[in-house]
Coordinates of C-alpha atoms and ligand atoms in Angstrom, one line a residue:
X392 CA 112.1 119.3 94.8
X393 CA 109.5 116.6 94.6
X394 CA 106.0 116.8 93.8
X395 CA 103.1 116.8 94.7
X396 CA 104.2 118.1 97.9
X397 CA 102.6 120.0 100.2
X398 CA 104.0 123.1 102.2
X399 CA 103.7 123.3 105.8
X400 CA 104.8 126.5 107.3
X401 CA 105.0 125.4 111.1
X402 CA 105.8 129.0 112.3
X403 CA 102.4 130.2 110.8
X404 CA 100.6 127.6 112.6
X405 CA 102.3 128.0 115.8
X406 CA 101.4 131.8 115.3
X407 CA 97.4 130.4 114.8
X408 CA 97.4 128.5 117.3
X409 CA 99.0 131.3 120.4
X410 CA 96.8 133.8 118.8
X411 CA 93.8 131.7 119.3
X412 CA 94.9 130.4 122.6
X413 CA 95.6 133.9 123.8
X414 CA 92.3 135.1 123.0
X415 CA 90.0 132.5 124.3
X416 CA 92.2 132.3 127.4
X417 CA 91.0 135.9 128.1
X418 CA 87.2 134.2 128.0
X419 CA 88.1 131.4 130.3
X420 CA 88.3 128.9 127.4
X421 CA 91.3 126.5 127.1
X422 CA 92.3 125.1 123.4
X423 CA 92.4 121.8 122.9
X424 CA 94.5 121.1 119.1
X425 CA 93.1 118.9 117.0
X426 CA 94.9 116.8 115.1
X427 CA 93.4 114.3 112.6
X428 CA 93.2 116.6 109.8
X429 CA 97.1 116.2 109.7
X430 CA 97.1 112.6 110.8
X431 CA 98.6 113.1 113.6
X432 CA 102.0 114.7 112.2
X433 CA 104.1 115.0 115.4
X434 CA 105.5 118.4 113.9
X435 CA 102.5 120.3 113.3
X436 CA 101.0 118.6 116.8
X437 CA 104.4 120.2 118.6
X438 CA 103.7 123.4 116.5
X439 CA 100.4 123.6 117.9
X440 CA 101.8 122.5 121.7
X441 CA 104.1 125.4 121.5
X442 CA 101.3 127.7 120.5
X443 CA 100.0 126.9 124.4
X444 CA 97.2 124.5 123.2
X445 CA 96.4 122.3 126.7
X446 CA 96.4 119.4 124.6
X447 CA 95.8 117.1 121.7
X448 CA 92.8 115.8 120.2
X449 CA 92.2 113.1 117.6
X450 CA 89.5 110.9 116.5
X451 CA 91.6 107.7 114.9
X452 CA 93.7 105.7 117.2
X453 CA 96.5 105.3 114.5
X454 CA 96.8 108.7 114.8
X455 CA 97.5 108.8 118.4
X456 CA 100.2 105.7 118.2
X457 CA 101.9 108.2 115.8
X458 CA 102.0 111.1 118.0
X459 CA 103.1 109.0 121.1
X460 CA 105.9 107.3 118.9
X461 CA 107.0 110.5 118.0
X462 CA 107.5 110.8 121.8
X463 CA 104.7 113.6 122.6
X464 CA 103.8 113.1 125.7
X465 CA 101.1 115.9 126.1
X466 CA 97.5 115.0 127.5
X467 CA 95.6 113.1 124.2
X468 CA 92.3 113.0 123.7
X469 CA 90.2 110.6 121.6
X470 CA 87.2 112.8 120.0
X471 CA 85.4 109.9 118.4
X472 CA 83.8 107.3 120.7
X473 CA 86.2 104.5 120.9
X474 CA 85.3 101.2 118.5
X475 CA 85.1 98.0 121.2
X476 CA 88.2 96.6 119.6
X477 CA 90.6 99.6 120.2
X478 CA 89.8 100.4 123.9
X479 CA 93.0 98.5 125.3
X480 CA 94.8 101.2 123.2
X481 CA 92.5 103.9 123.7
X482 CA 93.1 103.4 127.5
X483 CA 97.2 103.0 126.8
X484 CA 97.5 105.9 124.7
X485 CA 94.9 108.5 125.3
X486 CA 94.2 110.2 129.0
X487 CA 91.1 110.9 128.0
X488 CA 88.1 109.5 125.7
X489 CA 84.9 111.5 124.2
X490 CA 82.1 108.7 125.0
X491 CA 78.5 108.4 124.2
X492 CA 77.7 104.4 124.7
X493 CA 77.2 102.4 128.4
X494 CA 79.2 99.1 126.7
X495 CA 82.2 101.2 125.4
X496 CA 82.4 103.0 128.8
X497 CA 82.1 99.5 130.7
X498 CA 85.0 98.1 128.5
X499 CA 86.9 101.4 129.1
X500 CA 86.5 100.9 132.5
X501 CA 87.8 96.8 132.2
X502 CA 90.5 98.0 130.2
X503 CA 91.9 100.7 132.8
X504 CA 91.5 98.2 135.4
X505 CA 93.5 95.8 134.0
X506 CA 96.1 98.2 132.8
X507 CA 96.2 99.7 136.5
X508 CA 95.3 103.1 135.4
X509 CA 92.3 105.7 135.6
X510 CA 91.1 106.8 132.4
X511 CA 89.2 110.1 131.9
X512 CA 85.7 110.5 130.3
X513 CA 83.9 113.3 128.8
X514 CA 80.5 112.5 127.8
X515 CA 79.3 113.6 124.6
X516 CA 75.9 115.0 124.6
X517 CA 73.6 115.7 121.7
X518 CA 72.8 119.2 121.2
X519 CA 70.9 119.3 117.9
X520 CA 74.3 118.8 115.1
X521 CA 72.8 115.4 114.9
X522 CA 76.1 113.3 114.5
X523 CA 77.2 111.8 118.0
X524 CA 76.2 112.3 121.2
X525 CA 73.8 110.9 123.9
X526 CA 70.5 112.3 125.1
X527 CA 70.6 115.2 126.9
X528 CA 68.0 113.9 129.8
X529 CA 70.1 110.7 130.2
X530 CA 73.2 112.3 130.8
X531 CA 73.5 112.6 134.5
X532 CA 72.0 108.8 134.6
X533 CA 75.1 107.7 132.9
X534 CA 77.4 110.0 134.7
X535 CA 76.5 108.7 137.6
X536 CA 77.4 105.2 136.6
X537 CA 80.8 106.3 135.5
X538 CA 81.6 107.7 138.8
X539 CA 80.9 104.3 140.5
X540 CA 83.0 102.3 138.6
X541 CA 86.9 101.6 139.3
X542 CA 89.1 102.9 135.9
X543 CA 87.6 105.8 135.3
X544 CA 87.1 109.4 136.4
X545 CA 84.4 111.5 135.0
X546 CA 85.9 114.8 133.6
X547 CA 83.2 116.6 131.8
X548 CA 80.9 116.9 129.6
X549 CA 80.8 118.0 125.7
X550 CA 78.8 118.8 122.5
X551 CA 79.2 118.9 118.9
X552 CA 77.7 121.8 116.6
X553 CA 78.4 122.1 112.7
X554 CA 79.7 118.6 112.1
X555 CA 76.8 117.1 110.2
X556 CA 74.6 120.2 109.6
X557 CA 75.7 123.4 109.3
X558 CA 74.6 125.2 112.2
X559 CA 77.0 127.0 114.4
X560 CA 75.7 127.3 117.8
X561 CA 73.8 129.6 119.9
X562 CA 73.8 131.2 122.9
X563 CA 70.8 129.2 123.6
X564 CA 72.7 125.9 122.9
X565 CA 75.5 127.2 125.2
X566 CA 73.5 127.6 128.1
X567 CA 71.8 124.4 127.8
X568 CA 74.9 122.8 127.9
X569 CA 76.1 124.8 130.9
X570 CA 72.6 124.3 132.6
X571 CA 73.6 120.2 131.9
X572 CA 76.8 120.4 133.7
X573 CA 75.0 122.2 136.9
X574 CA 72.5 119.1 136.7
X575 CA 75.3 116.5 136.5
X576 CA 77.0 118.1 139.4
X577 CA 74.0 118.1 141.0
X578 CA 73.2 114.5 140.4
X579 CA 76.5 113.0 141.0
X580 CA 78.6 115.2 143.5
X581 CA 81.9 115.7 141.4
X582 CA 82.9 118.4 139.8
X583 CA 82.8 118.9 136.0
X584 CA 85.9 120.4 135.6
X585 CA 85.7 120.4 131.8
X586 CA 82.7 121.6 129.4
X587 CA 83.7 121.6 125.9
X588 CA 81.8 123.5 123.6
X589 CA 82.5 122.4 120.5
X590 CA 85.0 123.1 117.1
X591 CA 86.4 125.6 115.4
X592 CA 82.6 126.5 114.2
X593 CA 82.0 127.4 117.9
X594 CA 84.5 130.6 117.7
X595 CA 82.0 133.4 116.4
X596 CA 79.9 132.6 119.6
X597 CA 83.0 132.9 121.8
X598 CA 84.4 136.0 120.1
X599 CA 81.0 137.6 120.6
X600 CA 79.9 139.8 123.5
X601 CA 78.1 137.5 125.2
X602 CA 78.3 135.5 128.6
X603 CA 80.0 132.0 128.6
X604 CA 78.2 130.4 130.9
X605 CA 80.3 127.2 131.8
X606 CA 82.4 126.6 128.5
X607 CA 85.9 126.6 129.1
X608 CA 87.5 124.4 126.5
X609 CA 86.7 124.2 122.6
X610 CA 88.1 121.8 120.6
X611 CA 90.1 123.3 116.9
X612 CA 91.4 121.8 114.4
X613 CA 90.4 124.3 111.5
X614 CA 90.9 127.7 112.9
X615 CA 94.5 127.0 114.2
X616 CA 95.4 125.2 110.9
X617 CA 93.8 126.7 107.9
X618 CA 93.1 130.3 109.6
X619 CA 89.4 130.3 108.7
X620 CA 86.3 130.2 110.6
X621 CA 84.3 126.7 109.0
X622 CA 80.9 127.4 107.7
X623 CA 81.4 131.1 106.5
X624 CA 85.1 130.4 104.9
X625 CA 85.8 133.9 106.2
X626 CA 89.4 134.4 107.7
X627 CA 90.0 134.8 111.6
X628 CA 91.5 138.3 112.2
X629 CA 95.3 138.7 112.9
X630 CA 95.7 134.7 111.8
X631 CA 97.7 133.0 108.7
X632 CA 95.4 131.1 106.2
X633 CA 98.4 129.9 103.8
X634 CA 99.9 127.6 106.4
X635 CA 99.6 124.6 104.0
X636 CA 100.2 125.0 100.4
X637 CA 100.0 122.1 97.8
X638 CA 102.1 121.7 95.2
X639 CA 101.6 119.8 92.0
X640 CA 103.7 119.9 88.5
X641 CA 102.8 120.6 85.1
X642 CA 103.2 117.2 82.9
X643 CA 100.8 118.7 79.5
X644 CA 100.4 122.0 78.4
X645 CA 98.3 122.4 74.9
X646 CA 96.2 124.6 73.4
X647 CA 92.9 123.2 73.0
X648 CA 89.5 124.7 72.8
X649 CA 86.5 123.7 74.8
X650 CA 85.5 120.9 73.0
X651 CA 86.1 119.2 69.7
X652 CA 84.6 117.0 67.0
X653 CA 86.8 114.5 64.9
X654 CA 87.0 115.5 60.9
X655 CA 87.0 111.9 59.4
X656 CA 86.6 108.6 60.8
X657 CA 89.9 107.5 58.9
X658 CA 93.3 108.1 60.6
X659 CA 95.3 109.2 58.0
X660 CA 92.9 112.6 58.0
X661 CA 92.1 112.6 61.5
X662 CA 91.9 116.6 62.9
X663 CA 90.2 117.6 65.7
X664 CA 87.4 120.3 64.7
X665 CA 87.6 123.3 67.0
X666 CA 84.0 124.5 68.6
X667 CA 85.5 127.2 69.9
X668 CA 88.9 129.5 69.7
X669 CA 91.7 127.5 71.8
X670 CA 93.0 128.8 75.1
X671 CA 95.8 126.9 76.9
X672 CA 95.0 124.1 79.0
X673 CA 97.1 122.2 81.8
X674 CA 97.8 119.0 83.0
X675 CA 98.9 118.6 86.5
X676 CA 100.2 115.5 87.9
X677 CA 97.4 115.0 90.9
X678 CA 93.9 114.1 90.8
X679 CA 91.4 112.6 93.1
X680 CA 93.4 110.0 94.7
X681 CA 95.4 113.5 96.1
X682 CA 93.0 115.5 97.7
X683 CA 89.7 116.7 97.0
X684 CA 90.2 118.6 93.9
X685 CA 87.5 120.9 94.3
X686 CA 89.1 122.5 97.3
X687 CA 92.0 123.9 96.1
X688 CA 91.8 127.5 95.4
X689 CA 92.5 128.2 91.6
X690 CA 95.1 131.3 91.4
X691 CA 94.0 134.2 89.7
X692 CA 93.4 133.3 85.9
X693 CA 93.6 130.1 86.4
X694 CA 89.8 128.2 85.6
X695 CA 89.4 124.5 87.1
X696 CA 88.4 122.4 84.2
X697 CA 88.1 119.1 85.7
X698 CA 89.9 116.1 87.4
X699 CA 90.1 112.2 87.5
X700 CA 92.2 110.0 89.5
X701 CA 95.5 111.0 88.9
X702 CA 94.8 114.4 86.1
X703 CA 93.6 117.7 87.2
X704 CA 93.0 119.6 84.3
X705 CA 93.6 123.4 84.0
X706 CA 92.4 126.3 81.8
X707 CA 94.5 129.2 82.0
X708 CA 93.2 133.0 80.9
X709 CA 97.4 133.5 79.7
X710 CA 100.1 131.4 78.4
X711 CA 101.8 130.8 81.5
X712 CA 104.3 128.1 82.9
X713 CA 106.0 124.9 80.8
X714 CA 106.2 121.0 81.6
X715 CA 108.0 120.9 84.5
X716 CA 107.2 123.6 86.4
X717 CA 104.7 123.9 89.5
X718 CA 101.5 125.5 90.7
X719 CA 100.7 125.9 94.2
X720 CA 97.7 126.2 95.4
X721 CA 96.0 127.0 98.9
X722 CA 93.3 124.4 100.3
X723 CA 89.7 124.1 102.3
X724 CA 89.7 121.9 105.1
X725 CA 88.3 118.8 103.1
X726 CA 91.1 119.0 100.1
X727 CA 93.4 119.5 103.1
X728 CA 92.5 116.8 104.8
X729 CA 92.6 114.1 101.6
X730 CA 96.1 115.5 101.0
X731 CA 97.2 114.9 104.3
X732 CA 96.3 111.2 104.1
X733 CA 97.6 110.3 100.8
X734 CA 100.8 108.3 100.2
X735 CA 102.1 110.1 97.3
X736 CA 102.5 113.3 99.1
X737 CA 105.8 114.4 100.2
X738 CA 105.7 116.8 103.2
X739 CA 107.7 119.8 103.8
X740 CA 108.1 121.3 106.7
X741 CA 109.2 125.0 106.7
X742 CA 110.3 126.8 110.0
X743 CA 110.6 124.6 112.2
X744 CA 111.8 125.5 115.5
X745 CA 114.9 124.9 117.3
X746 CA 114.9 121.8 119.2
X747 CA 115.8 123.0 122.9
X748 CA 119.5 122.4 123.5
X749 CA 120.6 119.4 125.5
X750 CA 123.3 120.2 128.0
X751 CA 126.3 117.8 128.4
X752 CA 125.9 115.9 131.3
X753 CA 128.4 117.7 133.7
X754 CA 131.0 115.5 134.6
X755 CA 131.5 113.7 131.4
X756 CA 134.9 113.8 130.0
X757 CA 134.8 115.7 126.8
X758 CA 136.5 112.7 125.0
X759 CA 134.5 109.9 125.6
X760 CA 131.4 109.1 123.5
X761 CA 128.3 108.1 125.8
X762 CA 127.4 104.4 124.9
Ligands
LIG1154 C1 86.9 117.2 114.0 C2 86.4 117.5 115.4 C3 86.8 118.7 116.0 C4 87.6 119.7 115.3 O1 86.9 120.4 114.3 P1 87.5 121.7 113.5 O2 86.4 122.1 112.7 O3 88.7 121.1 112.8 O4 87.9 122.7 114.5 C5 86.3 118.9 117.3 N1 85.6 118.0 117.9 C6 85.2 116.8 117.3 C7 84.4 115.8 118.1 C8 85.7 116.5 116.1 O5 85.3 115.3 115.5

């Protein structure tokens, strides 16, 4: 089979993703899946869909052309405000855009105009991550503006936590942001049908005994994925955290020590000069250009040397496999993410699920061919 490959065990993820859905359904909080983690592979968004996630969720526009190529047709989100140039195809491909700037909102608005369409906002507010978002004291101001203008219908509001810093967020945060879409109600008339509380860093605040306030949708990518909660690594209870494994083969395998020193300076004597007793080191064929290295998860006896471009470099505590063979390893979010993105990765997808029967159209004649 070809490496470096990486393993995706669809079943596990559609597991992850009912479990989740299943559990914050029971708080009143809807799942929306997100996808760019994967680049928006179609099977892994389905896998997600069939967990009973309400939708998708990306933050690059290529990846949303794939999905709707692939011919999903489930509501699409676009997380990251929209660059000027993309919003004809935000508006085309996505029911619903993440905003935080008047001009984008304006051209949004042009664009689904001209397109003869209404396209959905939910403005992002700043709640203290620091990465995107707009002031939380101009936000009705601006809501109020999008509910005026022809092309678009205001559906909510939104906040990040634990994108840029590492804060999860708190109850205090929560209510703030529920308090916010009280005041845009207020301001505007409308309902705010959808107040999104964040990622997959969000979920120890929703698992915990405490009141929700107005949060009914969260945004994960991570969780459903990689079976983890973000910024303590620790694994979600009852979920699968080997969904993805990456696969690389063994191309050196010497014994060499730590470090050497060369004997003599002419070639015909040339030894290296051990510093310390030899252990057996590996060579796999991926490096940097694969994924971030320093996620994957080293297998028991198995010590992470080092890695360049294309060589990661492997100590191992026992002799072990030869040339040829393959490691697999399991990955963090960020290693995941690299891999998912590079072009010499094959993909292979495990369990996938029947694709729904298609009846025969009734009267056909069982000999002809459809043309
Ligand atoms: C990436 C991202 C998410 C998903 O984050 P996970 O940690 O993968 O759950 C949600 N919202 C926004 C705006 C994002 O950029």
């Amino acid at each position: 089979m070809k490496t470096p490959r990486m393993e995706v065990d669809l079943y596990k993820i559609r597991h992850n993703a009912r479990t989740l859905v299943g559990r914050l359904a029971s708080l009143g909080i809807s799942v929306s899946g997100v996808t760019k983690s994967v680049c928006g592979h179609p099977d892994i968004a389905r896998a997600m869909l069939d967990g009973g996630v309400v939708g998708l969720a990306d933050a690059r526009i290529n990846n949303v052309q794939r999905l709707r190529c692939a011919g999903i047709t489930a509501p699409i989100a676009m997380i990251r405000t929209p660059m000027m140039g993309q919003v004809e195809q935000v508006v085309r491909t996505c029911n619903t855009s993440y905003n935080t700037e008047r001009s984008v909102i304006l051209s949004l608005a042009t664009a689904a105009v001209r397109q003869h369409t209404v396209h959905n906002i939910i403005l992002m507010v700043e709640m203290g991550d620091m990465r995107d978002g707009i002031r939380p004291e101009e936000t009705a101001d601006i809501a109020r503006q999008i509910v005026s203008m022809k092309g678009l219908a205001l559906r909510g509001i939104g906040a990040n936590f634990a994108c840029l810093n590492n804060s999860p967020p708190t109850g205090a945060n929560m209510i703030a942001l529920s308090s916010l879409a009280d005041e845009v109600e207020g301001k505007c008339g409308p309902l705010v049908d959808v107040v999104s509380g964040g990622n997959s860093a969000s979920l120890p605040w929703a698992f915990a005994a405490r009141p929700k306030g107005r949060v009914n949708n969260l945004r994960i990518g991570e969780a459903i994925l990689l079976g983890v909660e973000p910024i303590s690594g620790d694994q979600i209870d009852g979920l699968y955290t080997d969904a993805f494994s990456f696969v690389a083969e063994i191309i050196e395998k010497k014994l060499k020590p730590e470090s050497v020193t060369l004997t003599s300076p002419s070639l015909a004597g040339l030894r290296l000069a051990r510093q310390s007793e030899p252990t057996e080191h590996l060579i796999l064929a991926i490096g940097q250009q694969d994924t971030d290295t320093l996620g994957l998860s080293m297998p028991l006896g198995v010590k992470y040397v080092g890695a360049t471009s294309d060589h990661l470099v492997l100590q191992m505590a026992r002799p072990t496999q030869d040339v040829g063979r393959e490691l697999k390893f399991r990955l963090n979010y960020s290693a995941l993410m690299r891999a998912m993105a590079a072009p010499d990765i094959t993909i292979k997808l495990l369990n996938q699920a029947p694709r729904p029967k298609v009846n025969p159209p009734k009267h056909s004649h069982p000999n002809l061919a459809l043309v």
